């Protein structure tokens, strides 16, 4: 048994105050963006941002065993339709709204509420802009077709038409999920395992 039985509870309480940003109620209700069109920009200037094309390996070559393995996994996951994992994937697709980090609620042990956590909400939101800046050169350079283009099958969401012409690698959703998880696990180290598993 831990010599500090209340440490976990105290850490969670400290996290709650850190996420809220202050102990008292805000003077006014904060306003946020609503989606892609008014989404905040990132912190990094394009000229100063890392270039993912310079440090990421290329995607599997067409016809290679690695590509065949990717395709096999994609086909196998079509059987997950109407399961909780399918629903989770649908929820994970939303990354542009202020409330998107709520997918980590269970892992964090508290509810992510943008109105009560304006500083953290804007931090996580602007991270999306930075990842777009970092990844865009690689996406445009590799131009890996998205799975639903080469393997027509039902997906957990209805892809927007423009996605068919954009690259699937590197994955913006995967990168942002990991980036958010790393930030949140630093803020709540006692919940790091749950956050990173999520």
PDB file of C-alpha atoms in Angstrom:
ATOM      1  CA  UNK A   1       0.000   0.000   0.000  1.00  0.00           C
ATOM      2  CA  UNK A   2       1.215   3.478  -0.768  1.00  0.00           C
ATOM      3  CA  UNK A   3       2.552   5.434   2.268  1.00  0.00           C
ATOM      4  CA  UNK A   4       0.564   8.382   0.907  1.00  0.00           C
ATOM      5  CA  UNK A   5      -2.999   7.061   0.545  1.00  0.00           C
ATOM      6  CA  UNK A   6      -4.400  10.496  -0.183  1.00  0.00           C
ATOM      7  CA  UNK A   7      -1.774  11.482  -2.772  1.00  0.00           C
ATOM      8  CA  UNK A   8      -3.827  10.312  -5.740  1.00  0.00           C
ATOM      9  CA  UNK A   9      -6.876  12.227  -4.545  1.00  0.00           C
ATOM     10  CA  UNK A  10      -4.843  15.365  -3.881  1.00  0.00           C
ATOM     11  CA  UNK A  11      -3.215  15.171  -7.313  1.00  0.00           C
ATOM     12  CA  UNK A  12      -6.623  14.899  -8.940  1.00  0.00           C
ATOM     13  CA  UNK A  13      -7.810  17.905  -6.943  1.00  0.00           C
ATOM     14  CA  UNK A  14      -4.733  19.899  -7.943  1.00  0.00           C
ATOM     15  CA  UNK A  15      -5.321  18.941 -11.564  1.00  0.00           C
ATOM     16  CA  UNK A  16      -8.892  20.163 -11.357  1.00  0.00           C
ATOM     17  CA  UNK A  17      -7.733  23.571 -10.133  1.00  0.00           C
ATOM     18  CA  UNK A  18      -5.030  23.718 -12.804  1.00  0.00           C
ATOM     19  CA  UNK A  19      -7.502  22.914 -15.538  1.00  0.00           C
ATOM     20  CA  UNK A  20     -10.017  25.446 -14.307  1.00  0.00           C
ATOM     21  CA  UNK A  21      -7.312  28.081 -14.146  1.00  0.00           C
ATOM     22  CA  UNK A  22      -8.589  29.828 -11.019  1.00  0.00           C
ATOM     23  CA  UNK A  23     -10.503  29.022  -7.872  1.00  0.00           C
ATOM     24  CA  UNK A  24     -13.260  31.536  -8.438  1.00  0.00           C
ATOM     25  CA  UNK A  25     -15.824  31.832 -11.187  1.00  0.00           C
ATOM     26  CA  UNK A  26     -14.712  33.832 -14.259  1.00  0.00           C
ATOM     27  CA  UNK A  27     -15.965  37.389 -14.577  1.00  0.00           C
ATOM     28  CA  UNK A  28     -17.602  36.511 -17.891  1.00  0.00           C
ATOM     29  CA  UNK A  29     -18.295  33.383 -19.881  1.00  0.00           C
ATOM     30  CA  UNK A  30     -15.341  32.803 -22.247  1.00  0.00           C
ATOM     31  CA  UNK A  31     -16.018  32.574 -25.952  1.00  0.00           C
ATOM     32  CA  UNK A  32     -14.429  30.016 -28.234  1.00  0.00           C
ATOM     33  CA  UNK A  33     -14.249  29.039 -31.862  1.00  0.00           C
ATOM     34  CA  UNK A  34     -16.974  26.876 -33.368  1.00  0.00           C
ATOM     35  CA  UNK A  35     -15.082  24.738 -35.882  1.00  0.00           C
ATOM     36  CA  UNK A  36     -12.559  24.746 -38.691  1.00  0.00           C
ATOM     37  CA  UNK A  37     -13.325  28.160 -40.202  1.00  0.00           C
ATOM     38  CA  UNK A  38     -12.692  30.173 -37.044  1.00  0.00           C
ATOM     39  CA  UNK A  39     -10.235  27.794 -35.391  1.00  0.00           C
ATOM     40  CA  UNK A  40      -7.298  29.526 -33.645  1.00  0.00           C
ATOM     41  CA  UNK A  41      -3.868  29.460 -35.236  1.00  0.00           C
ATOM     42  CA  UNK A  42      -0.985  27.637 -33.596  1.00  0.00           C
ATOM     43  CA  UNK A  43       1.952  29.090 -31.706  1.00  0.00           C
ATOM     44  CA  UNK A  44       4.623  28.329 -34.304  1.00  0.00           C
ATOM     45  CA  UNK A  45       5.465  30.462 -37.318  1.00  0.00           C
ATOM     46  CA  UNK A  46       5.744  28.438 -40.523  1.00  0.00           C
ATOM     47  CA  UNK A  47       9.390  29.385 -41.011  1.00  0.00           C
ATOM     48  CA  UNK A  48      10.301  28.264 -37.482  1.00  0.00           C
ATOM     49  CA  UNK A  49       8.218  25.083 -37.243  1.00  0.00           C
ATOM     50  CA  UNK A  50       9.745  21.602 -37.581  1.00  0.00           C
ATOM     51  CA  UNK A  51       9.184  19.959 -40.959  1.00  0.00           C
ATOM     52  CA  UNK A  52       7.777  16.444 -40.562  1.00  0.00           C
ATOM     53  CA  UNK A  53       9.046  15.494 -44.014  1.00  0.00           C
ATOM     54  CA  UNK A  54      12.594  15.895 -42.708  1.00  0.00           C
ATOM     55  CA  UNK A  55      12.333  13.370 -39.863  1.00  0.00           C
ATOM     56  CA  UNK A  56       9.464  10.968 -40.615  1.00  0.00           C
ATOM     57  CA  UNK A  57      10.094   7.794 -42.617  1.00  0.00           C
ATOM     58  CA  UNK A  58       8.073   7.427 -45.816  1.00  0.00           C
ATOM     59  CA  UNK A  59       4.888   5.337 -45.826  1.00  0.00           C
ATOM     60  CA  UNK A  60       5.025   1.722 -47.062  1.00  0.00           C
ATOM     61  CA  UNK A  61       5.697   1.395 -50.774  1.00  0.00           C
ATOM     62  CA  UNK A  62       2.830   0.324 -53.004  1.00  0.00           C
ATOM     63  CA  UNK A  63       2.676  -3.465 -53.208  1.00  0.00           C
ATOM     64  CA  UNK A  64       5.083  -4.004 -50.310  1.00  0.00           C
ATOM     65  CA  UNK A  65       4.429  -6.432 -47.460  1.00  0.00           C
ATOM     66  CA  UNK A  66       4.007  -3.502 -45.084  1.00  0.00           C
ATOM     67  CA  UNK A  67       1.306  -2.016 -47.277  1.00  0.00           C
ATOM     68  CA  UNK A  68      -0.417  -5.388 -47.571  1.00  0.00           C
ATOM     69  CA  UNK A  69      -0.363  -5.657 -43.782  1.00  0.00           C
ATOM     70  CA  UNK A  70      -1.914  -2.184 -43.453  1.00  0.00           C
ATOM     71  CA  UNK A  71      -4.666  -3.141 -45.891  1.00  0.00           C
ATOM     72  CA  UNK A  72      -5.344  -6.386 -44.030  1.00  0.00           C
ATOM     73  CA  UNK A  73      -5.729  -4.517 -40.741  1.00  0.00           C
ATOM     74  CA  UNK A  74      -8.046  -1.958 -42.351  1.00  0.00           C
ATOM     75  CA  UNK A  75     -10.235  -4.691 -43.818  1.00  0.00           C
ATOM     76  CA  UNK A  76     -10.376  -6.530 -40.502  1.00  0.00           C
ATOM     77  CA  UNK A  77     -11.530  -3.418 -38.654  1.00  0.00           C
ATOM     78  CA  UNK A  78     -14.619  -3.154 -40.871  1.00  0.00           C
ATOM     79  CA  UNK A  79     -16.031  -5.953 -38.719  1.00  0.00           C
ATOM     80  CA  UNK A  80     -16.113  -3.533 -35.774  1.00  0.00           C
ATOM     81  CA  UNK A  81     -19.187  -1.750 -37.116  1.00  0.00           C
ATOM     82  CA  UNK A  82     -21.906  -1.254 -34.473  1.00  0.00           C
ATOM     83  CA  UNK A  83     -19.470  -2.000 -31.647  1.00  0.00           C
ATOM     84  CA  UNK A  84     -18.263   0.365 -28.894  1.00  0.00           C
ATOM     85  CA  UNK A  85     -14.878   0.587 -30.633  1.00  0.00           C
ATOM     86  CA  UNK A  86     -16.593   1.828 -33.806  1.00  0.00           C
ATOM     87  CA  UNK A  87     -18.429   4.473 -31.785  1.00  0.00           C
ATOM     88  CA  UNK A  88     -15.173   5.489 -30.112  1.00  0.00           C
ATOM     89  CA  UNK A  89     -13.511   5.960 -33.487  1.00  0.00           C
ATOM     90  CA  UNK A  90     -16.402   8.175 -34.554  1.00  0.00           C
ATOM     91  CA  UNK A  91     -16.011  10.292 -31.409  1.00  0.00           C
ATOM     92  CA  UNK A  92     -12.243  10.501 -31.895  1.00  0.00           C
ATOM     93  CA  UNK A  93     -12.752  11.963 -35.351  1.00  0.00           C
ATOM     94  CA  UNK A  94     -13.897  15.278 -33.862  1.00  0.00           C
ATOM     95  CA  UNK A  95     -10.800  17.384 -33.207  1.00  0.00           C
ATOM     96  CA  UNK A  96     -11.792  20.905 -34.255  1.00  0.00           C
ATOM     97  CA  UNK A  97     -14.337  21.984 -31.628  1.00  0.00           C
ATOM     98  CA  UNK A  98     -13.391  23.338 -28.171  1.00  0.00           C
ATOM     99  CA  UNK A  99     -14.959  20.310 -26.476  1.00  0.00           C
ATOM    100  CA  UNK A 100     -13.041  17.730 -28.552  1.00  0.00           C
ATOM    101  CA  UNK A 101     -10.653  16.802 -25.674  1.00  0.00           C
ATOM    102  CA  UNK A 102     -13.635  15.315 -23.814  1.00  0.00           C
ATOM    103  CA  UNK A 103     -12.571  11.978 -25.276  1.00  0.00           C
ATOM    104  CA  UNK A 104     -10.064  11.951 -22.388  1.00  0.00           C
ATOM    105  CA  UNK A 105     -12.693  12.478 -19.656  1.00  0.00           C
ATOM    106  CA  UNK A 106     -12.655   8.912 -18.391  1.00  0.00           C
ATOM    107  CA  UNK A 107      -8.870   8.698 -18.491  1.00  0.00           C
ATOM    108  CA  UNK A 108      -8.490  12.025 -16.665  1.00  0.00           C
ATOM    109  CA  UNK A 109     -11.123  11.228 -14.091  1.00  0.00           C
ATOM    110  CA  UNK A 110     -12.782  14.628 -14.533  1.00  0.00           C
ATOM    111  CA  UNK A 111     -15.035  16.190 -17.146  1.00  0.00           C
ATOM    112  CA  UNK A 112     -13.362  18.475 -19.675  1.00  0.00           C
ATOM    113  CA  UNK A 113     -15.464  21.655 -19.677  1.00  0.00           C
ATOM    114  CA  UNK A 114     -14.141  24.442 -21.948  1.00  0.00           C
ATOM    115  CA  UNK A 115     -16.043  27.181 -20.107  1.00  0.00           C
ATOM    116  CA  UNK A 116     -14.320  26.243 -16.840  1.00  0.00           C
ATOM    117  CA  UNK A 117     -10.936  25.553 -18.445  1.00  0.00           C
ATOM    118  CA  UNK A 118     -10.430  28.373 -20.978  1.00  0.00           C
ATOM    119  CA  UNK A 119      -6.621  28.448 -20.807  1.00  0.00           C
ATOM    120  CA  UNK A 120      -6.214  24.703 -21.340  1.00  0.00           C
ATOM    121  CA  UNK A 121      -8.919  24.702 -24.000  1.00  0.00           C
ATOM    122  CA  UNK A 122      -7.090  27.333 -26.046  1.00  0.00           C
ATOM    123  CA  UNK A 123      -3.737  25.599 -25.520  1.00  0.00           C
ATOM    124  CA  UNK A 124      -5.046  22.282 -26.862  1.00  0.00           C
ATOM    125  CA  UNK A 125      -6.889  24.046 -29.657  1.00  0.00           C
ATOM    126  CA  UNK A 126      -3.820  25.923 -30.847  1.00  0.00           C
ATOM    127  CA  UNK A 127      -1.815  22.707 -30.816  1.00  0.00           C
ATOM    128  CA  UNK A 128      -3.949  21.526 -33.725  1.00  0.00           C
ATOM    129  CA  UNK A 129      -2.793  24.524 -35.734  1.00  0.00           C
ATOM    130  CA  UNK A 130       0.840  23.760 -34.946  1.00  0.00           C
ATOM    131  CA  UNK A 131       0.519  20.118 -35.957  1.00  0.00           C
ATOM    132  CA  UNK A 132      -1.060  21.163 -39.240  1.00  0.00           C
ATOM    133  CA  UNK A 133       1.934  23.417 -39.882  1.00  0.00           C
ATOM    134  CA  UNK A 134       4.414  20.665 -39.003  1.00  0.00           C
ATOM    135  CA  UNK A 135       2.720  17.892 -40.974  1.00  0.00           C
ATOM    136  CA  UNK A 136       1.533  19.639 -44.123  1.00  0.00           C
ATOM    137  CA  UNK A 137       4.873  19.369 -46.007  1.00  0.00           C
ATOM    138  CA  UNK A 138       4.959  15.614 -45.352  1.00  0.00           C
ATOM    139  CA  UNK A 139       1.340  15.070 -46.361  1.00  0.00           C
ATOM    140  CA  UNK A 140       1.861  16.960 -49.607  1.00  0.00           C
ATOM    141  CA  UNK A 141       5.146  15.198 -50.279  1.00  0.00           C
ATOM    142  CA  UNK A 142       4.126  11.605 -49.552  1.00  0.00           C
ATOM    143  CA  UNK A 143       0.543  11.854 -50.885  1.00  0.00           C
ATOM    144  CA  UNK A 144      -0.489   8.469 -49.516  1.00  0.00           C
ATOM    145  CA  UNK A 145      -4.094   7.694 -50.576  1.00  0.00           C
ATOM    146  CA  UNK A 146      -6.615   7.372 -47.796  1.00  0.00           C
ATOM    147  CA  UNK A 147      -7.881   3.839 -47.129  1.00  0.00           C
ATOM    148  CA  UNK A 148     -11.474   4.616 -48.097  1.00  0.00           C
ATOM    149  CA  UNK A 149     -10.230   5.682 -51.540  1.00  0.00           C
ATOM    150  CA  UNK A 150      -8.337   2.488 -52.361  1.00  0.00           C
ATOM    151  CA  UNK A 151     -10.509   0.150 -50.275  1.00  0.00           C
ATOM    152  CA  UNK A 152     -14.134   1.228 -50.672  1.00  0.00           C
ATOM    153  CA  UNK A 153     -15.991   0.052 -47.581  1.00  0.00           C
ATOM    154  CA  UNK A 154     -18.159   1.534 -44.869  1.00  0.00           C
ATOM    155  CA  UNK A 155     -16.375   3.870 -42.468  1.00  0.00           C
ATOM    156  CA  UNK A 156     -17.345   5.139 -39.018  1.00  0.00           C
ATOM    157  CA  UNK A 157     -17.922   8.611 -40.497  1.00  0.00           C
ATOM    158  CA  UNK A 158     -18.971   9.845 -43.916  1.00  0.00           C
ATOM    159  CA  UNK A 159     -15.775  11.278 -45.441  1.00  0.00           C
ATOM    160  CA  UNK A 160     -16.045  14.779 -46.843  1.00  0.00           C
ATOM    161  CA  UNK A 161     -15.337  14.881 -50.605  1.00  0.00           C
ATOM    162  CA  UNK A 162     -12.145  16.927 -50.280  1.00  0.00           C
ATOM    163  CA  UNK A 163     -10.515  14.218 -48.150  1.00  0.00           C
ATOM    164  CA  UNK A 164     -10.204  11.924 -51.160  1.00  0.00           C
ATOM    165  CA  UNK A 165      -7.578  14.245 -52.645  1.00  0.00           C
ATOM    166  CA  UNK A 166      -5.584  14.708 -49.438  1.00  0.00           C
ATOM    167  CA  UNK A 167      -2.918  12.412 -48.041  1.00  0.00           C
ATOM    168  CA  UNK A 168      -3.477  10.016 -45.164  1.00  0.00           C
ATOM    169  CA  UNK A 169       0.123  10.029 -43.917  1.00  0.00           C
ATOM    170  CA  UNK A 170       1.154  11.274 -41.491  1.00  0.00           C
ATOM    171  CA  UNK A 171      -2.154  11.064 -39.650  1.00  0.00           C
ATOM    172  CA  UNK A 172      -3.184  14.375 -38.151  1.00  0.00           C
ATOM    173  CA  UNK A 173      -5.674  12.710 -35.822  1.00  0.00           C
ATOM    174  CA  UNK A 174      -3.066  10.298 -34.460  1.00  0.00           C
ATOM    175  CA  UNK A 175      -0.495  13.050 -33.992  1.00  0.00           C
ATOM    176  CA  UNK A 176      -2.938  15.339 -32.204  1.00  0.00           C
ATOM    177  CA  UNK A 177      -4.223  12.544 -29.985  1.00  0.00           C
ATOM    178  CA  UNK A 178      -0.696  11.737 -28.860  1.00  0.00           C
ATOM    179  CA  UNK A 179       0.191  15.415 -28.424  1.00  0.00           C
ATOM    180  CA  UNK A 180      -2.861  16.026 -26.249  1.00  0.00           C
ATOM    181  CA  UNK A 181      -2.170  12.851 -24.277  1.00  0.00           C
ATOM    182  CA  UNK A 182       1.425  13.894 -23.576  1.00  0.00           C
ATOM    183  CA  UNK A 183       0.354  17.333 -22.343  1.00  0.00           C
ATOM    184  CA  UNK A 184      -2.437  15.955 -20.166  1.00  0.00           C
ATOM    185  CA  UNK A 185      -0.223  13.217 -18.725  1.00  0.00           C
ATOM    186  CA  UNK A 186       2.323  15.860 -17.696  1.00  0.00           C
ATOM    187  CA  UNK A 187      -0.455  17.768 -15.944  1.00  0.00           C
ATOM    188  CA  UNK A 188      -1.835  14.646 -14.273  1.00  0.00           C
ATOM    189  CA  UNK A 189       1.099  12.240 -13.834  1.00  0.00           C
ATOM    190  CA  UNK A 190      -0.933   9.965 -11.563  1.00  0.00           C
ATOM    191  CA  UNK A 191      -3.326   9.407 -14.494  1.00  0.00           C
ATOM    192  CA  UNK A 192      -0.608   9.119 -17.147  1.00  0.00           C
ATOM    193  CA  UNK A 193      -1.091   5.400 -17.757  1.00  0.00           C
ATOM    194  CA  UNK A 194      -4.825   5.795 -18.324  1.00  0.00           C
ATOM    195  CA  UNK A 195      -4.323   8.837 -20.548  1.00  0.00           C
ATOM    196  CA  UNK A 196      -1.650   7.240 -22.733  1.00  0.00           C
ATOM    197  CA  UNK A 197      -3.618   4.004 -23.077  1.00  0.00           C
ATOM    198  CA  UNK A 198      -6.610   6.028 -24.219  1.00  0.00           C
TER     199      UNK A 198
END
